[in-house]
mmCIF file of C-alpha atoms in Angstrom:
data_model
loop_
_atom_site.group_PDB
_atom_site.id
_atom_site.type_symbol
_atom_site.label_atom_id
_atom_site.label_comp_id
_atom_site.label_asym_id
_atom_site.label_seq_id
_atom_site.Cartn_x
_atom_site.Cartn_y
_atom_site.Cartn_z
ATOM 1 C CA UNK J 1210 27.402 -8.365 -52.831
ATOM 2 C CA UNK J 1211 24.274 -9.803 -51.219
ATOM 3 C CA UNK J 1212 24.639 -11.348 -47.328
ATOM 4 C CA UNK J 1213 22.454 -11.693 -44.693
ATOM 5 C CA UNK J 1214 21.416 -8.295 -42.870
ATOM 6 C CA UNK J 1215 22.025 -8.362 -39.406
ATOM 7 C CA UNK J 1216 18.892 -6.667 -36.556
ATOM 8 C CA UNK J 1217 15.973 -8.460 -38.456
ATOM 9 C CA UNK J 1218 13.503 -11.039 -37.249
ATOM 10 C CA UNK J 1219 11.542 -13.930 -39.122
ATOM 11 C CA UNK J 1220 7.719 -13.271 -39.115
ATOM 12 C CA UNK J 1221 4.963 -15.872 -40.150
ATOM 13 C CA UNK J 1222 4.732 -16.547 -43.261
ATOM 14 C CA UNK J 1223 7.984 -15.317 -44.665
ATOM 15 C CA UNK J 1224 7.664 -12.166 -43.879
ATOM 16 C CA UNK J 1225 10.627 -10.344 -41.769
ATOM 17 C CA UNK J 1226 10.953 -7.596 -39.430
ATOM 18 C CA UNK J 1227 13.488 -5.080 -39.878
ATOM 19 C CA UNK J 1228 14.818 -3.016 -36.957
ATOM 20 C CA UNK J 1229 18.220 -1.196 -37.988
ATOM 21 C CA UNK J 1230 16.586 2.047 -38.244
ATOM 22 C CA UNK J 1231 13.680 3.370 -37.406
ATOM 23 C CA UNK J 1232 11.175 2.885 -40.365
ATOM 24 C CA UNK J 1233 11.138 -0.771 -38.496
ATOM 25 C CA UNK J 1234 9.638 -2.424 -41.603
ATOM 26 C CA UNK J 1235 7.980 -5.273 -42.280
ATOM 27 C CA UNK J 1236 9.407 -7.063 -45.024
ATOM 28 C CA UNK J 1237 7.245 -9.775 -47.279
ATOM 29 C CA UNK J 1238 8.768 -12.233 -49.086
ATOM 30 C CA UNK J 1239 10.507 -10.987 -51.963
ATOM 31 C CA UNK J 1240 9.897 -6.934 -50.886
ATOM 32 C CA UNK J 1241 12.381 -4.191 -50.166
ATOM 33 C CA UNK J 1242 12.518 -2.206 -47.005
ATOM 34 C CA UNK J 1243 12.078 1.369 -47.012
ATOM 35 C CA UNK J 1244 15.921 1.685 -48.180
ATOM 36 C CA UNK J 1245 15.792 -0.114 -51.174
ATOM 37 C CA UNK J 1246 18.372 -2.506 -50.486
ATOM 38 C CA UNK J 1247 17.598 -4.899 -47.711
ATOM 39 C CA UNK J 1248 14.977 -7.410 -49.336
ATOM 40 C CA UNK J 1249 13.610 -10.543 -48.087
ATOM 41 C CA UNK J 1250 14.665 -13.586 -49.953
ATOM 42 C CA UNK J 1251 12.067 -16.239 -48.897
ATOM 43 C CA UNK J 1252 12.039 -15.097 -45.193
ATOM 44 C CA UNK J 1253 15.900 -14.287 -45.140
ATOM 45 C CA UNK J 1254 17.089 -10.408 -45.309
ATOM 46 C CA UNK J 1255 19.338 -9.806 -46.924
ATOM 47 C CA UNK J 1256 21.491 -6.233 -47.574
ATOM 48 C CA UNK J 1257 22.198 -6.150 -51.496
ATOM 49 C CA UNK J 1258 25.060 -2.983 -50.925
ATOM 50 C CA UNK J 1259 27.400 -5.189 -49.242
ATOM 51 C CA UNK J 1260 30.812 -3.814 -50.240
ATOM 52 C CA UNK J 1261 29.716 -1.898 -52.980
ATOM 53 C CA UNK J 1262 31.497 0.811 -53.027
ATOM 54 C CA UNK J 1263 30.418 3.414 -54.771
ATOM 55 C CA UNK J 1264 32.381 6.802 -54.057
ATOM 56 C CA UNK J 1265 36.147 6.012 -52.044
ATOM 57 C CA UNK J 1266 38.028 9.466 -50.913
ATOM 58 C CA UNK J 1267 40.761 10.653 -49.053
ATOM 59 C CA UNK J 1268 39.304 13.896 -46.984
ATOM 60 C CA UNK J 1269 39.884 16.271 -44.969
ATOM 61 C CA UNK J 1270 38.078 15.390 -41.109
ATOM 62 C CA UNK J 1271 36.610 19.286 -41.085
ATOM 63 C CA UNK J 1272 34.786 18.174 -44.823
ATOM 64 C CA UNK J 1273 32.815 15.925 -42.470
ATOM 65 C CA UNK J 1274 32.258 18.379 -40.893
ATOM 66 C CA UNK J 1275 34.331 17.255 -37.776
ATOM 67 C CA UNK J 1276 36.378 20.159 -35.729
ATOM 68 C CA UNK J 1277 37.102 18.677 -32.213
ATOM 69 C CA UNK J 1278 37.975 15.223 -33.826
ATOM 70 C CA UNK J 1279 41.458 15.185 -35.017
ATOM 71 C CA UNK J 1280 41.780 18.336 -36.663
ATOM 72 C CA UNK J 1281 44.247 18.899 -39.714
ATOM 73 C CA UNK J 1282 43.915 14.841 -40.428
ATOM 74 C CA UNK J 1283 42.854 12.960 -43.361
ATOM 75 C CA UNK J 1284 39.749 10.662 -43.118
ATOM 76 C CA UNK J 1285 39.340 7.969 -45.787
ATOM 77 C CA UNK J 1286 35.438 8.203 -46.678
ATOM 78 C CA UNK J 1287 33.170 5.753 -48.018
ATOM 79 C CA UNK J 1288 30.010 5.086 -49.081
ATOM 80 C CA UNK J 1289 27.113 2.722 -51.054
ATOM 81 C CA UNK J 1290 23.668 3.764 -52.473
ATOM 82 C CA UNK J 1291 20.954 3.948 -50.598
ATOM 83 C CA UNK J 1292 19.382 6.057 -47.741
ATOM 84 C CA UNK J 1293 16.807 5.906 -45.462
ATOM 85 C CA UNK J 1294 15.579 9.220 -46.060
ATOM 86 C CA UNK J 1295 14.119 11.369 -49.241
ATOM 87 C CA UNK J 1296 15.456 14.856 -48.326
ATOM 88 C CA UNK J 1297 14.235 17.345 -51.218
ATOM 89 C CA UNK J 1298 17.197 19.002 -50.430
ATOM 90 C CA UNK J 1299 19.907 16.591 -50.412
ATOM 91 C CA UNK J 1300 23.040 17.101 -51.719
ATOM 92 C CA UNK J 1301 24.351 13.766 -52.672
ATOM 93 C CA UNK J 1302 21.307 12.593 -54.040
ATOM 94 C CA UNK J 1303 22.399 11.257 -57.150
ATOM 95 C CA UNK J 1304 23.845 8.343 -55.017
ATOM 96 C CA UNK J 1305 21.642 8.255 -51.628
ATOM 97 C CA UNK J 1306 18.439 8.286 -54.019
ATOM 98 C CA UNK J 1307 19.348 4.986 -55.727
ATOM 99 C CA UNK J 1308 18.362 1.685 -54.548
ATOM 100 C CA UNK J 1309 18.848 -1.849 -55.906
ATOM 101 C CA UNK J 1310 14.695 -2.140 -55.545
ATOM 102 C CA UNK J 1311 14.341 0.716 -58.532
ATOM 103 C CA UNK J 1312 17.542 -1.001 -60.365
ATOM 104 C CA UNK J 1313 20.587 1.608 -59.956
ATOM 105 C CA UNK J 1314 22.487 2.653 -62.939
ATOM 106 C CA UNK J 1315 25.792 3.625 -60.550
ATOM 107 C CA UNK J 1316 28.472 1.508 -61.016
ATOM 108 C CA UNK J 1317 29.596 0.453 -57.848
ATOM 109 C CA UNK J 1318 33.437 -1.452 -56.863
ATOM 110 C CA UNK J 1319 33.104 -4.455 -54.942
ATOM 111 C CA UNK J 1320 36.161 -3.718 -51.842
ATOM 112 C CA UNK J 1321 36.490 -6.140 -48.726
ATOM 113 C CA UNK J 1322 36.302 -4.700 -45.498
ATOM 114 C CA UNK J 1323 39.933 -5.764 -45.323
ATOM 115 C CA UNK J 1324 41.001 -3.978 -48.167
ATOM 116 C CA UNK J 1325 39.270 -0.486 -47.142
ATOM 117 C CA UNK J 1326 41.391 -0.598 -43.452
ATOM 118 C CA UNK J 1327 44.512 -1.240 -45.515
ATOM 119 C CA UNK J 1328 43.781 1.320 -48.253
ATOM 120 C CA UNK J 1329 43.529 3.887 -44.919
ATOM 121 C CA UNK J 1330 47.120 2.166 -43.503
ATOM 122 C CA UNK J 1331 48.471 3.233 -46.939
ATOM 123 C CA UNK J 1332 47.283 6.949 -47.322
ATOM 124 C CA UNK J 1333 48.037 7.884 -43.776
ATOM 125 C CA UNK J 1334 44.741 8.182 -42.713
ATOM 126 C CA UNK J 1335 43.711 8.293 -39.016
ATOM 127 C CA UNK J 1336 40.480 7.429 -39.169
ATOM 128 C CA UNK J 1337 37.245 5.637 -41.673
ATOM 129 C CA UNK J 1338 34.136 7.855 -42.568
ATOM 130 C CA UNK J 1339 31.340 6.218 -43.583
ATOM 131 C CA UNK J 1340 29.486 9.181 -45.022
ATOM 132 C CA UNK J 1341 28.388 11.096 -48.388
ATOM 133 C CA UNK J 1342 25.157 8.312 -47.954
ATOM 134 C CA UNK J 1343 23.560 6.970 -44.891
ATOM 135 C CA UNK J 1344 25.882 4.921 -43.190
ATOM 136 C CA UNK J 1345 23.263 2.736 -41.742
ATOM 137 C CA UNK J 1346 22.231 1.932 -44.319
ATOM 138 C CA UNK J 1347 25.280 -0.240 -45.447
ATOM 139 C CA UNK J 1348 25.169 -0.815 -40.904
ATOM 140 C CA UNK J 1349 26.408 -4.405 -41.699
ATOM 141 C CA UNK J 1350 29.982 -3.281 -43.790
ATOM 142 C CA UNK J 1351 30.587 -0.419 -41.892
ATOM 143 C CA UNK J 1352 30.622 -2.423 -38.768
ATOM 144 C CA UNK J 1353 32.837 -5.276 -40.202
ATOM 145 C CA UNK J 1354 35.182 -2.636 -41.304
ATOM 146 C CA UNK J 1355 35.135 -0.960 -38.112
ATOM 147 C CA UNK J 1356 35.982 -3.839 -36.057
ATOM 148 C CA UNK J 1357 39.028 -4.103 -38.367
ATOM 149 C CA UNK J 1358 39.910 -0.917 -38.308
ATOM 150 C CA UNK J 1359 39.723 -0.643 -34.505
ATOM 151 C CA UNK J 1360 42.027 -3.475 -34.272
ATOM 152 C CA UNK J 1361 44.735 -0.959 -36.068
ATOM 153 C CA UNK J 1362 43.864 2.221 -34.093
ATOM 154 C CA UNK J 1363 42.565 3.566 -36.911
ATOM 155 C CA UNK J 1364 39.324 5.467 -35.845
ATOM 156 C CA UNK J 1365 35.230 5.563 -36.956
ATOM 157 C CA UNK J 1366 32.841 7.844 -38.099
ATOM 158 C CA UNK J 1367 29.623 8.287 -38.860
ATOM 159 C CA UNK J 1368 28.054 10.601 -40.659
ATOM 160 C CA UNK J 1369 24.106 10.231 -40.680
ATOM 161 C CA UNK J 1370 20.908 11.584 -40.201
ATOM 162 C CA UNK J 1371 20.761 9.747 -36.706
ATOM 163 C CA UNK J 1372 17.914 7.181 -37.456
ATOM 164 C CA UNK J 1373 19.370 4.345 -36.599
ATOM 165 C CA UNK J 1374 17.607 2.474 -33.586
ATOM 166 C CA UNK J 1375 19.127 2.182 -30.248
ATOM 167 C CA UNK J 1376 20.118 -1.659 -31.144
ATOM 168 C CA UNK J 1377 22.013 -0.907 -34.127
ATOM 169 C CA UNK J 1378 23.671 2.212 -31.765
ATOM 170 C CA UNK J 1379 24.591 0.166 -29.127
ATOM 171 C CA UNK J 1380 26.241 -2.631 -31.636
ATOM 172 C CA UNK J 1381 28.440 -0.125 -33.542
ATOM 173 C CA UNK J 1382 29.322 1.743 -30.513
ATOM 174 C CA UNK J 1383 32.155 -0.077 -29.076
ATOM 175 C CA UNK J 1384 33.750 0.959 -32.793
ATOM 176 C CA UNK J 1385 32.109 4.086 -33.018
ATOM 177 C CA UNK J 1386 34.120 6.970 -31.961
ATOM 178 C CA UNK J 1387 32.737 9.997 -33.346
ATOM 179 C CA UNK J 1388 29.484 11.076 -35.019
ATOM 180 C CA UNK J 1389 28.181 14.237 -37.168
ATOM 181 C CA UNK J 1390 24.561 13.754 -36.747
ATOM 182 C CA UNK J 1391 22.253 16.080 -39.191
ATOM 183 C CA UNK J 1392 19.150 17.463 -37.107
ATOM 184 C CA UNK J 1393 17.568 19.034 -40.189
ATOM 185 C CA UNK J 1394 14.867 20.768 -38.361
ATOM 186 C CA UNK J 1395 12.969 20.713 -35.232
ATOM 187 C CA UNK J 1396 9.701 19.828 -36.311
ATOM 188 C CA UNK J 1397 7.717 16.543 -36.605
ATOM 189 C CA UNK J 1398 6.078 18.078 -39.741
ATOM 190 C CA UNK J 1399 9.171 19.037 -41.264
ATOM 191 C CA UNK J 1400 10.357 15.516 -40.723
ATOM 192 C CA UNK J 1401 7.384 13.883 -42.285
ATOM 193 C CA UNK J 1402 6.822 16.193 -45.379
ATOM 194 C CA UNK J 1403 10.476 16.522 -46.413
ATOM 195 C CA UNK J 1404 12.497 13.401 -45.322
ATOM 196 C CA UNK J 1405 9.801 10.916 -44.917
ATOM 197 C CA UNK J 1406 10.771 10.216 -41.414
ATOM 198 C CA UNK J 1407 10.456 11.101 -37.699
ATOM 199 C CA UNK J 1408 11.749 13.820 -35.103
ATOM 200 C CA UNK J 1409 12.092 11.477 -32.099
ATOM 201 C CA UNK J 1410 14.697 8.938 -32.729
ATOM 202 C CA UNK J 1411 16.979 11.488 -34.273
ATOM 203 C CA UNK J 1412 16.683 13.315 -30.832
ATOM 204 C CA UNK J 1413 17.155 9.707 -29.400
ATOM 205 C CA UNK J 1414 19.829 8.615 -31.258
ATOM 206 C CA UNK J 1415 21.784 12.108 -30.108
ATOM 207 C CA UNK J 1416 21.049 11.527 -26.592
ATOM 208 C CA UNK J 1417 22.221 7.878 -26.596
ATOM 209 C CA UNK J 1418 25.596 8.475 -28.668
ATOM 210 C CA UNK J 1419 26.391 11.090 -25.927
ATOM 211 C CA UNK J 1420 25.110 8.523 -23.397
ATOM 212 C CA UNK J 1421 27.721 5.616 -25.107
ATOM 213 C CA UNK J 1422 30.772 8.016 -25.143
ATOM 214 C CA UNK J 1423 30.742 8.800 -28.910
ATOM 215 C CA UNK J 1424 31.863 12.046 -29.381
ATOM 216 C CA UNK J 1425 28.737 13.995 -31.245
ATOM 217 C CA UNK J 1426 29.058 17.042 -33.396
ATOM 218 C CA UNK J 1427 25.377 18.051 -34.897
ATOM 219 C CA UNK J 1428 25.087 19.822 -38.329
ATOM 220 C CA UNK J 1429 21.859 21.715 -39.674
ATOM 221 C CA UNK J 1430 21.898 23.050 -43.364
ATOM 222 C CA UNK J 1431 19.631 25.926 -42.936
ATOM 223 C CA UNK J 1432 16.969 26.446 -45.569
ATOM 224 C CA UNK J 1433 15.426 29.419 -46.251
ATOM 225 C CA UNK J 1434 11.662 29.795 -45.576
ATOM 226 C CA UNK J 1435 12.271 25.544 -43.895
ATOM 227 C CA UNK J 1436 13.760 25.361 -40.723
ATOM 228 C CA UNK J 1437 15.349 29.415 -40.345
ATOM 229 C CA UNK J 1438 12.480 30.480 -38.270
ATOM 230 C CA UNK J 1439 13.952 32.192 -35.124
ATOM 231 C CA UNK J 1440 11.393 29.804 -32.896
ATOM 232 C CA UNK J 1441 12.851 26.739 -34.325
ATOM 233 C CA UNK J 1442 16.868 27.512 -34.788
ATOM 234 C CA UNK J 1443 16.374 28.313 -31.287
ATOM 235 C CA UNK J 1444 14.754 25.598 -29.851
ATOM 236 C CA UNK J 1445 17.773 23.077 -31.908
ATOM 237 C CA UNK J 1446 20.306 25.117 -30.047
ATOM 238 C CA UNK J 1447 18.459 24.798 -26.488
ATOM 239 C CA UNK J 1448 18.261 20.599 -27.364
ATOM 240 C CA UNK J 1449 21.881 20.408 -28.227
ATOM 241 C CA UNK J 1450 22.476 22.531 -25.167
ATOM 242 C CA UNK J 1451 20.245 20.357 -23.097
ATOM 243 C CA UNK J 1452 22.115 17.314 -23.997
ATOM 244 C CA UNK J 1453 25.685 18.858 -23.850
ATOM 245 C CA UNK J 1454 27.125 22.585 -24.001
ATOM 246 C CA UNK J 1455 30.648 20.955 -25.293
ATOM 247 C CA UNK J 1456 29.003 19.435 -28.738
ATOM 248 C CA UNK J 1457 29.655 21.754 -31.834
ATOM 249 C CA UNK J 1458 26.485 22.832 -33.420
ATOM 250 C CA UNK J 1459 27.890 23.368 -37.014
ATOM 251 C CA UNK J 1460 25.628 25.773 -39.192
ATOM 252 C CA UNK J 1461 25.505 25.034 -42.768
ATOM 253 C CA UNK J 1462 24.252 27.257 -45.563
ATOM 254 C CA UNK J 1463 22.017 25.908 -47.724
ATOM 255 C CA UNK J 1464 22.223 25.967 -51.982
ATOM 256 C CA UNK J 1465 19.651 25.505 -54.227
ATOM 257 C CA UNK J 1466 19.976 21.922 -55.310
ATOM 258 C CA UNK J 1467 17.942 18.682 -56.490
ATOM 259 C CA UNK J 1468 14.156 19.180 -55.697
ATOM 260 C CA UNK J 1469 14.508 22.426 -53.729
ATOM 261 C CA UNK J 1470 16.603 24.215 -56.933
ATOM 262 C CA UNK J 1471 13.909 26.915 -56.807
ATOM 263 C CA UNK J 1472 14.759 28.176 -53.045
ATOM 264 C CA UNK J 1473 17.333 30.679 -52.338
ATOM 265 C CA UNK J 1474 20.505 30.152 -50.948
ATOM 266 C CA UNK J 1475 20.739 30.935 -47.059
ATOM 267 C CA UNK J 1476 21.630 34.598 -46.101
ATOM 268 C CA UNK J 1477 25.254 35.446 -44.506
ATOM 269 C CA UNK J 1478 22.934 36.995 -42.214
ATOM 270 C CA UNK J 1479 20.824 34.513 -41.178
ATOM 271 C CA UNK J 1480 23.249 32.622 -40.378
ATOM 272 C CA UNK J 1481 24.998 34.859 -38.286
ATOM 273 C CA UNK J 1482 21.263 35.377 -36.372
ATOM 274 C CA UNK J 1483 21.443 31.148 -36.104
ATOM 275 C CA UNK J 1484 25.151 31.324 -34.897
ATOM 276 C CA UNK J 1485 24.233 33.908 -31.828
ATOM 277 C CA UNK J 1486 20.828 32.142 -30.836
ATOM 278 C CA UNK J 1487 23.430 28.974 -30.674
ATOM 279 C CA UNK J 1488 25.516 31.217 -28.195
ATOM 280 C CA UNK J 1489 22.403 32.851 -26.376
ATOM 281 C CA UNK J 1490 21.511 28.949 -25.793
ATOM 282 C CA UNK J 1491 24.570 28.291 -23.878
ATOM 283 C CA UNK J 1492 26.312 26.015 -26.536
ATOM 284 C CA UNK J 1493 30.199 26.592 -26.750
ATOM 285 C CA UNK J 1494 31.022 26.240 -30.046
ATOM 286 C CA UNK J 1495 28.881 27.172 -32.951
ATOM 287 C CA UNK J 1496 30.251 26.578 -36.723
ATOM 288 C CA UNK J 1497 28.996 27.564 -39.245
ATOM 289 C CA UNK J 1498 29.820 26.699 -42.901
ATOM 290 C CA UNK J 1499 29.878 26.784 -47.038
ATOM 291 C CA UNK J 1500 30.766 30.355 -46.373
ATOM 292 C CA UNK J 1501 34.068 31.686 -46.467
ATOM 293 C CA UNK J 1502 36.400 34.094 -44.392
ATOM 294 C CA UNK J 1503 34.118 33.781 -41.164
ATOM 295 C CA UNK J 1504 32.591 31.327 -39.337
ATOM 296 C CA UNK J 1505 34.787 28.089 -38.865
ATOM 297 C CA UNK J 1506 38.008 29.070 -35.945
ATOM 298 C CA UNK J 1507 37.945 27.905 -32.821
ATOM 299 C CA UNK J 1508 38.323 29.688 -29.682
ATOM 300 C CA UNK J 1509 38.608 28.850 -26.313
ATOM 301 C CA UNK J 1510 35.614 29.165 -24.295
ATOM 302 C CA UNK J 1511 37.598 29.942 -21.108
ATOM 303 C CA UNK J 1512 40.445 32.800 -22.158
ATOM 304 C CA UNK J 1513 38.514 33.683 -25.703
ATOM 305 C CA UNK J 1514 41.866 33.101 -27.513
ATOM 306 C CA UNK J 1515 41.965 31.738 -30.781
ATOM 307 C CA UNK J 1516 42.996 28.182 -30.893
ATOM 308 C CA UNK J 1517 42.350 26.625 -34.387
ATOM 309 C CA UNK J 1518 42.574 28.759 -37.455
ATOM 310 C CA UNK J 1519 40.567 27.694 -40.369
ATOM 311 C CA UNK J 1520 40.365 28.411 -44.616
ATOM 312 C CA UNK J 1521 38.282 26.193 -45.817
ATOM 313 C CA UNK J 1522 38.771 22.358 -45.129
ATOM 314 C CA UNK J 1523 42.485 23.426 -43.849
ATOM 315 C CA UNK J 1524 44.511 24.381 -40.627
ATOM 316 C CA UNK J 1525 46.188 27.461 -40.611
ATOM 317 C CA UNK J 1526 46.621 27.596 -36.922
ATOM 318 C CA UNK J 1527 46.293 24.834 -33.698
ATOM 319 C CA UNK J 1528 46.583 25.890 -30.016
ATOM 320 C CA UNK J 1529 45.320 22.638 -28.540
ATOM 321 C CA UNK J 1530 47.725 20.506 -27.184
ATOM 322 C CA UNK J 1531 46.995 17.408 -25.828
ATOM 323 C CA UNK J 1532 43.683 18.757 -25.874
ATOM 324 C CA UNK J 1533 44.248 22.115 -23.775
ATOM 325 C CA UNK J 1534 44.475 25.541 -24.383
ATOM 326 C CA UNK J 1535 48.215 26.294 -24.517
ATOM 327 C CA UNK J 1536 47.344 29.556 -23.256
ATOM 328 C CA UNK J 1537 45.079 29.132 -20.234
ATOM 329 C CA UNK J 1538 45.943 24.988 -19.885
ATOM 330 C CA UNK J 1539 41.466 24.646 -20.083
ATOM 331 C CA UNK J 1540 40.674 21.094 -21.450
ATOM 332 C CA UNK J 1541 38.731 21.738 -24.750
ATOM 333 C CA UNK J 1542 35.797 18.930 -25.401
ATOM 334 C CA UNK J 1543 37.025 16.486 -28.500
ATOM 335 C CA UNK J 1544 39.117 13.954 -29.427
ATOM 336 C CA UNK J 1545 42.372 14.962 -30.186
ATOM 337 C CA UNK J 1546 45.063 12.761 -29.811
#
């Protein structure tokens, strides 16, 4: 469904100015954005992915990966094409790497805003993700259906690559309530070669959301001979650290998949090396994940007890209540009530 894109501005001669993330593009009559699906209809943007929905779940909130946000509820999860990134090594490429500019072949379902907070009334779900793609991307339905879905205490959350400019931030956030924000490496290189993008407002975006109250949990998918150097694992633990000791820094191991099929999977043991730098750095709680049998419980930070039992995306085992320790009575950082 086409409608007018909200945090543009009209340019001379028909040209627009885009500023929901930050590629801030200029738009000419007629062009695309970097995304693919915000064009400029004679000096009008407009966002093409409007309600086109394009994969509709019921998940788990640790799939997100979310661990201090609800744990052992369901999350209904949503997303259109499009993304404002070109990650070699994403995983959901098939749908983030189509655009309505280059004429997508996925079908897509056309679903009010109205319709997706009901559909989450109906399957018991506490809470919308606006994930698999980049939720920014679709900004202007996500934030109609998070008003909405506010307005039934039914929670948001994003899960993005954190390049959305500090407007569209501050607009969402009064809906916003948690984010999983993907710091995929710690280099303005890295950035630029492989995702066609910028360091800075990812570490901006991270540093506002905490600023705004959302609660932040950061995920890097460590690739092998990428971003595993000991140098630069360490210096994304000391930023997360820097900004807050309480945010999870969730680990993720990396498979060979779209354009980086030829690399290796990550090591069990580099990951462990990446989980005690994340430690060493003063964070609290360090994930990590797409490995099984270790990696993903919860302990408390003050008595060392275990509090949250993991296997896989389910809950085995919760000692928070009303987000304590039942053992020592320490308030654990999260949302969980």
């Amino acid at each position: 469904m086409k409608k007018e894109a909200l945090l543009y501005e009209k340019l001379a001669d028909a040209a627009v100015h885009c500023y929901l993330c930050a590629h801030h593009c200029r738009v000419e009559r007629s062009q695309f954005g970097f995304c693919g699906v915000r064009q400029n209809i004679d000096g009008v943007l407009y966002t093409h992915v409007y309600g086109e929905v394009v994969s509709l779940n019921v998940d788990p909130i640790e799939k997100k990966p979310l661990f201090h946000f609800l744990p052992g509820t369901e999350s209904l999860s949503l997303a259109t094409i499009g993304c404002n990134f070109r990650c070699g090594f994403c995983q959901n490429w098939q749908i983030s790497q189509e655009s309505v500019r280059d004429g997508s072949a996925v079908k897509a379902q056309e679903i009010a805003a109205a319709d997706i907070v009901k559909a989450a009334i109906k399957n018991k779900c506490k809470s919308i993700s606006y994930t698999y793609t980049e939720p920014t991307i679709f900004f202007e339905y996500a934030f109609d259906i998070a008003k909405l879905a506010k307005s039934q205490g039914i929670r948001n959350n994003f899960v993005t690559n954190g390049y959305m400019t500090q407007e569209a931030l501050r607009l969402i956030a009064p809906y916003l309530d948690s984010a999983n924000v993907d710091l995929k490496a710690f280099q303005e290189g890295s950035y630029k070669k492989v995702c066609a993008a910028h360091l800075k407002p990812v570490l901006d975006s991270i540093k506002l959301m905490q600023k705004l109250g959302v609660w932040i949990e950061v995920t890097t998918l460590i690739v092998p001979g990428f971003n595993d150097s000991r140098q630069e694992l360490t210096d994304i633990a000391q930023f997360i650290a820097e900004v807050d000791t309480a945010i999870p820094w969730h680990i993720s191991r990396f498979h060979p998949d779209y354009q980086f099929a030829s690399y290796e999977a990550t090591p069990e043991k580099t990951l462990k090396f990446a989980q005690e730098l994340g430690y060493k750095a003063g964070l609290k709680f360090v994930y990590v994940g797409n490995v099984y049998g270790w990696g993903s419980d919860t302990s408390c930070p003050s008595c060392k007890k275990l509090l949250v039992k993991r296997e896989g995306f389910s809950i085995l085992e919760n000692n928070i209540q009303s987000g304590a320790c039942v053992y020592c009575h320490a308030r654990i950082p999260g949302i969980f009530s």
